Amino acid sequence: EAQVTQNPRYLITVTGKKLTVTCSQNMNHEYMSWYRQDPGLGLRQIYYSMNVEVTDKGDVPEGYKVSRKEKRNFPLILESPSPNQTSLYFCASSLGTGMNTEAFFGQGTRLTVV
Amino acid sequence: GQQVMQIPQYQHVQEGEDFTTYCNSSTTLSNIQWYKQRPGGHPVFLIQLVKSGEVKKQKRLTFQFGEAKKNSSLHITATQTTDVGTYFCLERGSNYKLTFGKGTLLTVNP
């Protein structure tokens, strides 16, 4: 089954404790990206990757890191989480960056930083 | 991606009433996609519009792309409780960034 898998689905952590949210897709997609979703602000892009070893900042990259060492995986790293990073996070992938490509989203990760 | 404004932010309707959400841009959009997110779920692709003036239908859903490619709309005829969710538009810019509208939350009273 074609899917994007995020882990964990829920996470409560403390300020400053490094964490990684994993994202994996089994569709051989080139383009992957991370979003955070906050009430009233919609979905905002954090980072994106056009292919292996190629990443770039989205609209809200501060406090986040990503890596793309393999095509299927695109982890999101919070080196020192802060309470303002409490949010619902989505990973998404698409076949390419062309116009005629739909985005497939993971199930989401609800992160709480206390 | 470009700035895409989506209205309204919320819409509550009685079952059977129609619903419309709009996305507007001050600049020309290369294309626009629409997604639906059910409560507690993740966004799911509905459709893509590329051509000026394009109209596409999916059962009770009608999608339009403006003649100037600066606006788009999603219209649902005779809403049902299964239509509940947040509807987003997405502009895929040529610079690889993706810009979502803030979404319209639709609630339906049975």
Short mmCIF file of C-alpha atoms in Angstrom, two decimals:
data_model
loop_
_atom_site.label_atom_id
_atom_site.label_comp_id
_atom_site.label_asym_id
_atom_site.label_seq_id
_atom_site.Cartn_x
_atom_site.Cartn_y
_atom_site.Cartn_z
CA GLU A 1 0.00 0.00 0.00
CA ALA A 2 1.34 3.42 -0.99
CA GLN A 3 1.83 5.49 2.11
CA VAL A 4 3.76 8.03 4.08
CA THR A 5 4.57 6.87 7.60
CA GLN A 6 5.41 9.18 10.47
CA ASN A 7 6.58 8.20 13.93
CA PRO A 8 5.75 8.78 16.64
CA ARG A 9 2.10 9.81 16.33
CA TYR A 10 2.13 11.51 19.72
CA LEU A 11 5.04 12.86 21.73
CA ILE A 12 5.33 14.83 24.93
CA THR A 13 8.80 16.08 25.72
CA VAL A 14 10.60 18.65 27.84
CA THR A 15 12.24 21.84 26.72
CA GLY A 16 15.74 21.31 25.39
CA LYS A 17 15.62 17.55 24.93
CA LYS A 18 16.58 16.68 21.37
CA LEU A 19 14.06 14.71 19.40
CA THR A 20 13.58 13.28 15.93
CA VAL A 21 10.34 12.65 14.10
CA THR A 22 10.77 10.10 11.36
CA CYS A 23 9.07 10.11 7.97
CA SER A 24 9.25 7.37 5.39
CA GLN A 25 7.52 6.91 2.04
CA ASN A 26 7.32 3.79 -0.12
CA MET A 27 6.37 5.45 -3.42
CA ASN A 28 9.87 6.35 -4.64
CA HIS A 29 8.91 10.02 -4.51
CA GLU A 30 11.56 12.65 -5.12
CA TYR A 31 9.94 15.54 -3.24
CA MET A 32 9.37 15.44 0.50
CA SER A 33 8.45 18.18 2.92
CA TRP A 34 7.50 18.96 6.50
CA TYR A 35 4.67 21.17 7.74
CA ARG A 36 3.39 22.36 11.03
CA GLN A 37 -0.28 23.01 11.56
CA ASP A 38 -1.47 25.50 14.17
CA PRO A 39 -4.98 26.82 14.81
CA GLY A 40 -5.71 29.86 12.70
CA LEU A 41 -2.42 29.59 10.83
CA GLY A 42 -3.09 26.61 8.61
CA LEU A 43 -0.26 24.47 7.24
CA ARG A 44 3.12 26.12 7.06
CA GLN A 45 6.07 24.55 5.32
CA ILE A 46 9.15 24.00 7.48
CA TYR A 47 11.64 22.36 5.12
CA TYR A 48 11.51 20.57 1.84
CA SER A 49 13.73 18.28 -0.17
CA MET A 50 13.82 17.96 -3.94
CA ASN A 51 15.92 14.78 -3.85
CA VAL A 52 18.60 12.97 -1.90
CA GLU A 53 21.05 15.38 -0.25
CA VAL A 54 19.08 18.39 -1.53
CA THR A 55 17.10 20.30 1.08
CA ASP A 56 15.92 23.88 1.50
CA LYS A 57 14.09 26.08 3.97
CA GLY A 58 10.39 26.60 3.84
CA ASP A 59 8.54 29.45 5.52
CA VAL A 60 9.19 28.54 9.18
CA PRO A 61 12.56 26.71 9.42
CA GLU A 62 13.85 28.22 12.67
CA GLY A 63 14.53 25.60 15.34
CA TYR A 64 14.36 22.66 12.94
CA LYS A 65 16.80 20.57 10.96
CA VAL A 66 16.27 17.92 8.32
CA SER A 67 18.34 15.43 6.38
CA ARG A 68 17.76 13.41 3.24
CA LYS A 69 20.37 10.65 3.08
CA GLU A 70 18.02 8.19 1.42
CA LYS A 71 15.18 8.81 -0.97
CA ARG A 72 12.55 7.21 1.23
CA ASN A 73 13.38 8.91 4.55
CA PHE A 74 13.14 12.54 5.61
CA PRO A 75 13.50 12.94 9.38
CA LEU A 76 12.68 16.18 11.19
CA ILE A 77 15.08 17.05 14.00
CA LEU A 78 14.45 19.43 16.87
CA GLU A 79 17.84 19.97 18.49
CA SER A 80 16.50 21.96 21.44
CA PRO A 81 12.70 21.96 21.45
CA SER A 82 10.85 24.88 22.96
CA PRO A 83 7.18 25.25 23.96
CA ASN A 84 6.45 27.32 20.85
CA GLN A 85 7.19 24.22 18.79
CA THR A 86 4.17 22.49 20.28
CA SER A 87 2.16 21.73 17.18
CA LEU A 88 0.77 19.12 14.82
CA TYR A 89 3.39 18.09 12.28
CA PHE A 90 2.83 16.53 8.88
CA CYS A 91 5.26 14.99 6.46
CA ALA A 92 4.31 14.83 2.81
CA SER A 93 5.78 13.43 -0.38
CA SER A 94 5.08 13.79 -4.07
CA LEU A 95 6.45 12.24 -7.23
CA GLY A 96 8.27 15.38 -8.25
CA THR A 97 8.10 19.11 -8.13
CA GLY A 98 6.16 19.51 -11.32
CA MET A 99 2.72 20.99 -11.39
CA ASN A 100 0.84 17.77 -12.00
CA THR A 101 1.82 16.01 -8.81
CA GLU A 102 -0.37 15.55 -5.78
CA ALA A 103 1.03 15.50 -2.26
CA PHE A 104 0.56 12.46 -0.04
CA PHE A 105 0.53 13.20 3.67
CA GLY A 106 1.49 11.14 6.67
CA GLN A 107 -0.91 10.65 9.59
CA GLY A 108 0.62 13.47 11.59
CA THR A 109 2.65 13.78 14.78
CA ARG A 110 1.22 15.72 17.67
CA LEU A 111 4.11 17.19 19.63
CA THR A 112 3.84 18.84 23.02
CA VAL A 113 6.88 20.56 24.52
CA VAL A 114 6.58 21.41 28.21
CA GLY B 1 4.99 29.94 -3.12
CA GLN B 2 2.87 33.01 -3.27
CA GLN B 3 0.52 34.39 -0.68
CA VAL B 4 -2.86 32.73 -1.07
CA MET B 5 -5.77 34.11 0.95
CA GLN B 6 -8.60 31.72 1.73
CA ILE B 7 -12.07 32.70 2.92
CA PRO B 8 -14.11 32.16 4.94
CA GLN B 9 -12.15 30.75 7.85
CA TYR B 10 -15.24 28.96 9.19
CA GLN B 11 -18.60 28.01 7.73
CA HIS B 12 -21.44 26.29 9.50
CA VAL B 13 -24.35 25.03 7.41
CA GLN B 14 -27.47 22.96 7.76
CA GLU B 15 -27.33 19.64 5.99
CA GLY B 16 -28.59 20.15 2.47
CA GLU B 17 -27.36 23.72 2.14
CA ASP B 18 -24.62 24.68 -0.29
CA PHE B 19 -21.08 25.68 0.69
CA THR B 20 -18.35 27.63 -1.08
CA THR B 21 -14.77 28.42 -0.14
CA TYR B 22 -12.54 30.82 -2.06
CA CYS B 23 -8.82 31.24 -2.59
CA ASN B 24 -7.47 34.54 -3.86
CA SER B 25 -4.05 35.71 -4.87
CA SER B 26 -2.76 39.15 -5.84
CA THR B 27 -0.53 37.53 -8.46
CA THR B 28 -1.12 34.96 -11.15
CA LEU B 29 -1.10 31.37 -9.94
CA SER B 30 0.60 28.69 -12.02
CA ASN B 31 -1.86 26.09 -10.77
CA ILE B 32 -3.94 25.32 -7.72
CA GLN B 33 -4.73 22.15 -5.84
CA TRP B 34 -7.47 21.46 -3.32
CA TYR B 35 -7.20 19.21 -0.27
CA LYS B 36 -9.62 18.03 2.39
CA GLN B 37 -8.70 17.26 5.99
CA ARG B 38 -11.24 15.41 8.08
CA PRO B 39 -11.25 16.14 11.83
CA GLY B 40 -8.29 14.32 13.38
CA GLY B 41 -7.01 13.31 9.96
CA HIS B 42 -4.45 14.39 7.43
CA PRO B 43 -4.90 16.41 4.22
CA VAL B 44 -6.02 14.38 1.24
CA PHE B 45 -5.74 15.53 -2.36
CA LEU B 46 -9.01 16.34 -4.12
CA ILE B 47 -8.16 17.94 -7.44
CA GLN B 48 -5.80 20.14 -9.42
CA LEU B 49 -6.63 23.05 -11.71
CA VAL B 50 -4.16 24.38 -14.25
CA LYS B 51 -5.94 26.16 -17.08
CA SER B 52 -7.53 29.59 -17.04
CA GLY B 53 -11.28 29.31 -16.49
CA GLU B 54 -11.06 25.59 -15.81
CA VAL B 55 -14.06 23.92 -14.14
CA LYS B 56 -13.97 20.40 -12.78
CA LYS B 57 -16.65 18.40 -11.01
CA GLN B 58 -16.54 15.51 -8.59
CA LYS B 59 -20.09 14.45 -7.76
CA ARG B 60 -21.41 17.31 -5.58
CA LEU B 61 -18.11 19.23 -5.63
CA THR B 62 -17.37 21.85 -8.28
CA PHE B 63 -13.93 23.41 -8.59
CA GLN B 64 -13.21 26.55 -10.58
CA PHE B 65 -10.08 28.40 -11.60
CA GLY B 66 -10.55 32.05 -12.45
CA GLU B 67 -10.00 33.45 -15.91
CA ALA B 68 -7.06 35.50 -14.69
CA LYS B 69 -5.73 32.55 -12.66
CA LYS B 70 -5.76 34.67 -9.52
CA ASN B 71 -8.61 32.96 -7.73
CA SER B 72 -10.23 29.60 -7.29
CA SER B 73 -13.30 28.23 -5.59
CA LEU B 74 -14.67 24.96 -4.28
CA HIS B 75 -18.45 24.65 -4.18
CA ILE B 76 -20.34 21.81 -2.52
CA THR B 77 -23.97 21.34 -3.47
CA ALA B 78 -26.39 19.99 -0.87
CA THR B 79 -23.87 19.36 1.90
CA GLN B 80 -23.88 16.12 3.85
CA THR B 81 -22.39 15.32 7.25
CA THR B 82 -19.60 13.46 5.46
CA ASP B 83 -18.44 16.78 4.00
CA VAL B 84 -17.32 18.00 7.44
CA GLY B 85 -13.66 18.97 7.54
CA THR B 86 -11.18 21.65 6.58
CA TYR B 87 -10.68 22.46 2.93
CA PHE B 88 -7.34 23.85 1.82
CA CYS B 89 -6.11 25.27 -1.42
CA LEU B 90 -2.45 24.85 -2.34
CA GLU B 91 -0.34 26.70 -4.82
CA ARG B 92 2.68 24.85 -6.13
CA GLY B 93 5.14 27.56 -7.01
CA SER B 94 7.89 27.18 -9.53
CA ASN B 95 10.49 27.57 -6.78
CA TYR B 96 9.57 24.25 -5.12
CA LYS B 97 7.90 25.90 -2.15
CA LEU B 98 4.32 24.94 -1.44
CA THR B 99 1.95 27.54 -0.04
CA PHE B 100 -1.32 26.49 1.54
CA GLY B 101 -4.27 28.74 2.17
CA LYS B 102 -5.24 28.83 5.85
CA GLY B 103 -8.22 26.61 5.18
CA THR B 104 -11.97 26.77 5.64
CA LEU B 105 -13.46 24.65 8.40
CA LEU B 106 -16.86 23.34 7.37
CA THR B 107 -19.28 22.03 9.95
CA VAL B 108 -22.64 20.56 8.99
CA ASN B 109 -25.64 20.41 11.27
CA PRO B 110 -27.66 17.23 10.55
#
